[in-house]
Every structure is written in structure tokens, then in C-alpha cells.
XYZ file of C-alpha atoms in Angstrom:
285
model
C 0.698 28.537 12.087
C 0.020 24.889 13.063
C 1.771 21.929 12.197
C 1.858 18.459 11.883
C 3.931 16.402 10.308
C 2.978 12.103 9.642
C 4.466 8.828 8.353
C 2.325 7.541 5.831
C 3.044 3.574 5.647
C 3.169 1.937 2.367
C 1.074 -1.633 2.937
C 1.708 -5.041 0.600
C -0.014 -7.869 -0.017
C 0.406 -11.608 1.794
C -2.309 -12.773 -0.624
C -5.071 -10.805 -3.070
C -8.165 -12.398 -3.995
C -10.418 -11.244 -6.980
C -13.681 -12.692 -7.137
C -15.840 -10.585 -9.309
C -17.186 -7.259 -11.232
C -20.065 -4.972 -9.583
C -22.067 -2.966 -12.444
C -20.698 0.028 -11.315
C -17.033 -1.332 -12.358
C -15.990 -1.977 -8.747
C -14.200 -4.873 -8.336
C -15.325 -7.039 -5.402
C -11.931 -8.895 -3.584
C -10.526 -11.495 -0.359
C -7.481 -9.871 0.957
C -5.169 -9.864 3.472
C -2.722 -6.827 3.360
C -0.041 -5.961 6.053
C 1.311 -2.266 6.400
C 5.183 -1.945 6.151
C 7.505 0.380 7.977
C 8.399 2.742 4.721
C 7.198 5.562 3.943
C 6.376 8.716 3.523
C 6.542 11.980 4.957
C 2.986 13.990 5.097
C 3.241 17.388 6.232
C 0.224 19.985 7.191
C -0.328 23.424 7.899
C -2.555 25.550 8.901
C -1.291 28.698 7.399
C -4.401 31.017 7.548
C -4.032 31.125 3.317
C -7.893 29.944 2.769
C -7.612 27.692 -0.214
C -5.270 24.504 -0.831
C -0.805 23.757 -1.616
C 0.646 20.804 -2.240
C 4.592 20.435 -2.599
C 5.834 16.930 -3.649
C 8.861 15.595 -3.325
C 8.863 14.125 -7.233
C 8.080 17.229 -10.109
C 6.371 15.048 -12.303
C 3.328 13.724 -9.748
C 0.975 16.373 -9.339
C 0.406 18.854 -7.580
C -3.162 20.323 -8.057
C -6.175 18.986 -7.506
C -6.204 15.841 -9.067
C -3.618 14.926 -6.827
C -5.375 12.416 -4.964
C -4.126 14.093 -0.855
C -5.680 16.968 -2.502
C -9.172 15.718 -2.976
C -8.543 14.516 0.948
C -7.819 18.201 2.298
C -10.455 19.146 0.256
C -12.806 16.100 1.276
C -12.701 16.267 4.990
C -13.136 20.448 4.980
C -16.442 19.237 2.931
C -17.073 16.183 5.918
C -16.248 17.974 9.060
C -18.702 21.465 7.958
C -15.643 23.574 8.201
C -14.462 25.729 6.169
C -10.037 26.388 5.040
C -7.651 28.117 6.875
C -5.846 27.346 4.661
C -3.941 23.674 4.202
C -0.869 23.871 2.998
C 0.469 19.742 2.628
C 4.423 18.924 1.669
C 4.607 15.385 0.840
C 8.212 13.885 0.518
C 8.231 10.059 -0.887
C 10.209 7.469 0.264
C 7.367 4.693 -1.615
C 7.451 3.798 -5.263
C 4.773 5.062 -7.235
C 2.785 3.177 -9.436
C 3.802 -0.032 -7.275
C 1.398 -1.641 -6.206
C 2.303 -0.288 -2.789
C -1.298 2.082 -1.812
C 1.430 5.031 -2.369
C -0.934 7.356 -2.914
C -3.303 6.143 -0.404
C -1.830 6.249 1.919
C -1.039 9.616 1.387
C -4.226 10.344 1.830
C -4.673 8.792 4.283
C -2.447 10.962 6.171
C -3.924 13.861 5.465
C -6.881 13.151 6.857
C -5.498 11.725 10.079
C -3.475 15.060 10.472
C -6.414 17.036 9.903
C -8.299 15.940 12.352
C -6.146 16.216 14.878
C -4.874 19.290 13.581
C -8.479 21.204 13.988
C -9.042 19.027 17.033
C -12.310 17.039 15.042
C -12.437 14.288 16.387
C -13.808 12.656 14.421
C -12.796 9.136 14.628
C -11.938 5.406 13.105
C -14.726 5.357 11.253
C -15.942 8.988 10.270
C -12.352 9.365 8.374
C -12.785 5.805 6.177
C -16.216 6.303 5.247
C -14.521 10.156 3.815
C -11.288 8.041 2.976
C -13.810 5.143 0.976
C -14.634 8.013 -1.295
C -12.217 9.200 -2.027
C -9.916 5.314 -2.703
C -10.136 1.841 -1.661
C -6.733 1.234 -0.147
C -7.508 4.889 1.916
C -8.786 2.788 5.468
C -6.620 0.516 5.840
C -4.048 2.970 5.053
C -5.349 4.800 7.656
C -6.172 2.343 10.751
C -2.484 -0.088 9.089
C -1.107 -3.689 10.048
C -2.541 -6.456 9.758
C -5.963 -7.079 8.379
C -8.119 -8.986 5.887
C -10.643 -6.761 3.794
C -13.270 -7.768 2.032
C -16.116 -6.077 -0.490
C -14.387 -3.557 -2.547
C -11.577 -3.977 -0.064
C -13.371 -1.597 2.392
C -14.938 -3.872 4.668
C -12.069 -4.599 6.742
C -10.911 -7.278 10.181
C -8.224 -7.112 12.277
C -5.964 -9.397 12.195
C -3.984 -11.011 14.642
C -0.198 -8.977 14.493
C 2.070 -10.054 11.511
C 5.512 -12.607 13.827
C 8.000 -10.545 13.372
C 9.677 -10.515 10.465
C 11.479 -8.206 7.387
C 10.886 -7.349 3.545
C 12.869 -6.853 0.807
C 11.455 -5.049 -1.878
C 11.720 -4.844 -5.614
C 9.974 -1.858 -8.140
C 11.752 -2.690 -11.432
C 12.187 0.000 -13.818
C 9.343 0.481 -14.814
C 4.858 0.445 -14.429
C 1.684 -1.720 -15.264
C -2.134 0.563 -14.991
C -4.541 -1.159 -12.915
C -7.540 -1.194 -15.887
C -5.406 -3.032 -17.080
C -4.352 -5.596 -14.895
C -7.653 -5.218 -13.825
C -9.411 -6.282 -17.217
C -7.545 -8.746 -17.380
C -8.724 -10.627 -14.544
C -12.016 -10.270 -15.611
C -11.271 -12.113 -18.748
C -9.491 -14.685 -18.072
C -11.125 -16.304 -14.935
C -7.812 -17.604 -12.088
C -7.802 -21.322 -12.307
C -5.121 -20.818 -8.630
C -6.153 -18.877 -5.876
C -4.721 -17.734 -2.833
C -5.254 -19.923 0.070
C -6.791 -17.382 2.473
C -8.298 -19.125 5.215
C -5.292 -21.393 5.812
C -3.154 -17.053 5.918
C -5.733 -16.295 9.133
C -4.794 -20.083 10.672
C -1.275 -18.932 10.597
C -1.250 -15.503 11.563
C -3.367 -16.839 14.347
C -0.498 -19.695 15.165
C 1.930 -16.772 14.389
C 3.768 -19.111 12.339
C 5.722 -16.825 10.439
C 7.166 -20.382 7.542
C 2.925 -21.604 7.084
C 2.095 -16.725 6.621
C 5.343 -17.161 4.381
C 4.416 -20.619 2.115
C 0.702 -18.967 1.087
C 1.553 -15.819 -0.219
C 0.034 -15.836 -2.596
C -2.046 -12.956 -5.442
C -4.143 -13.422 -8.151
C -2.639 -10.039 -10.380
C 0.680 -12.145 -10.238
C -0.139 -14.525 -13.167
C -1.924 -11.740 -15.680
C 0.958 -8.717 -14.560
C 3.872 -12.118 -14.868
C 2.993 -12.997 -17.906
C 3.247 -9.695 -19.454
C 6.785 -8.556 -17.949
C 8.980 -11.414 -17.073
C 10.617 -9.552 -14.573
C 8.398 -10.272 -11.683
C 9.481 -13.995 -11.755
C 13.080 -13.273 -12.434
C 12.791 -11.483 -9.485
C 10.697 -13.531 -7.592
C 13.148 -16.082 -8.357
C 16.192 -14.037 -7.103
C 14.990 -13.614 -3.317
C 13.109 -17.142 -2.714
C 17.741 -17.651 -4.003
C 19.161 -15.113 -1.499
C 17.166 -16.899 1.348
C 13.468 -15.352 1.156
C 10.818 -17.908 3.190
C 8.371 -16.475 0.219
C 8.173 -13.864 -2.207
C 4.373 -12.479 -4.259
C 3.846 -9.811 -5.770
C 2.072 -6.500 -4.431
C -0.851 -5.086 -5.611
C -1.293 -5.093 -9.783
C 2.297 -4.792 -8.683
C 4.562 -3.732 -10.034
C 6.451 -4.727 -7.322
C 7.758 -7.832 -5.954
C 8.845 -8.732 -1.766
C 11.174 -11.511 -0.382
C 10.099 -12.298 3.729
C 12.874 -12.445 5.825
C 12.558 -13.697 9.377
C 15.767 -11.778 10.750
C 16.798 -8.403 9.873
C 20.234 -10.245 8.796
C 18.990 -11.748 6.203
C 16.402 -9.211 4.783
C 20.311 -7.022 4.841
C 22.075 -9.695 2.424
C 19.828 -9.727 0.266
C 19.687 -5.905 0.331
C 22.777 -6.050 -0.588
C 22.955 -9.269 -3.161
C 20.250 -7.631 -5.309
C 20.675 -4.253 -4.853
C 23.259 -3.666 -8.821
C 20.862 -5.393 -10.658
C 17.712 -3.043 -8.878
C 17.975 0.756 -7.853
C 14.602 0.840 -6.222
C 15.092 -2.019 -3.498
C 13.778 -0.897 0.260
C 14.684 -3.076 3.383
C 11.342 -2.749 5.398
C 9.864 -3.635 8.763
C 6.121 -5.412 9.082
C 4.589 -3.532 10.842
């Protein structure tokens, strides 16, 4: 049996701006996305069963066709035009669920990448991204990783200069949010403050970590934060612990702080861990 295990990395948003809503319900965005070292482990095995199976380390997550990773396997075989010899998917979760970190999307991306490798189909990034986009707007970024400007509905990706070496402390508060509900609230009350994404691009081009941290901004944070005051409290505590900048990721509720060095980040982690069980130290990739 052929088998491959891949790391499926989480993402954070350095900036996130919602520009409008399309007739099909999708939103146009302009945002800087960044891969981080926090990851799930996704194992894909060709087991000869002739069917798809899925197991996850979190028993409350679906292990059927409603799981995005399962649908990614189906979409791969349909696009590649080859029969499924039997595909067993095992996901060991580390990325918090429904947290604004693209945990489901990155698992699906890993399945696409693993199947392309195991079958030797050589579809390449462009074709895999097209398959992924039909499943979710974050999947193309999760396939490519690094530092990207994302436009359109998130699928128009431009590779940016890598972020200077930095560490992040991520805190997932003890609740989840509905992405659809947050988008609806943004639609109802158009943001008056928006991120300086062009300034963020200049700071990345110059390798200016201080400039990057000064420009962290997410228009969704005002909406999610108004419903959950803990988000603002977490951001304030990260800054008090020495973060150069802090912001919510995606529709939330995970909020993170950026640090120039690992020691500072570890000190913040230890100071905050007693109050926030779901706290993670990771490297900016």
C-alpha cells in the first residue's frame, strides 16, 4: 500500500479587507495571508478498498462526505479522470476548529497534494488550485503557502516577499463564530476603517517587521469583537506581553501577536497559558 503523510499548515491574516458582495453570495476581498508552522498531520493511503474512508483525532468532526478532506479526494479523482483504488485519510488535528485559521481548507489541500503525488499524476499547482477553489476559497492559498496577496474571492494569489523571521502566539478563545454571520454583519455596516494593505506590501518588500506589525488590521475584528469582548482583551494582553502587533485572524475568533524572537514569544506563552488553554506558539513560515 502506498502512503504519504503531509503537514497541513494553518494560515493567519496580516490584513483582511472585504470590498463587496457578488451576486453568487461570495465576497470580494483584498488581504495578505501568511502560513504558520502550526499544522495538522494528514496521512493518505491507497488501500485497495475501492472507496474513501476518513478518520480524525477529534471524534466530533465528521468522517463522511460532509468533511472537506473527503470531498477533496472525490474532486481529485473526478478531475484527474482516474478510478479511486481506495483512499484512506487520517487527520491528526492540532489547528483549532472554526477558528479563522483555515484548518479544514488546509487538510483538504493536503489531500489534493498527497493524491497527486501518490498517483504520479503531476497535475501541478495551477490544476490543483482550480480543483481546490471549487471546494473553498482558502484552499489555493493552503496549497501554495508562504506569504501571499489574495484578491478576488481569495483565489487571485500573488507571491510576496517572505516575512522577516518572526514568531506568533495564537490564542483561540473558548467559543467559535459563524463566518457567514460575520460577513452578513460586515455587509450591513460597511467598514469605515480599512487596512493599509499597500503599506503592508511595502513593509514586506523592505523586510520591515516593525512596519508589518504596525499595519496588522482586519475589518472583521470590529464586528466579531463587538460580539465577543474577549477578542479585544486578548489583543491587549498580547501587546502587554511584548507583541509588536496583534490582530484577529479571518472571521475569528483566534487572535495572535507577532514577536521578533522566540524567547519573547515563549515568555508571552507562559504568561498567558493559565488563562487561555488553547494557546499556540508557532513560527511565521
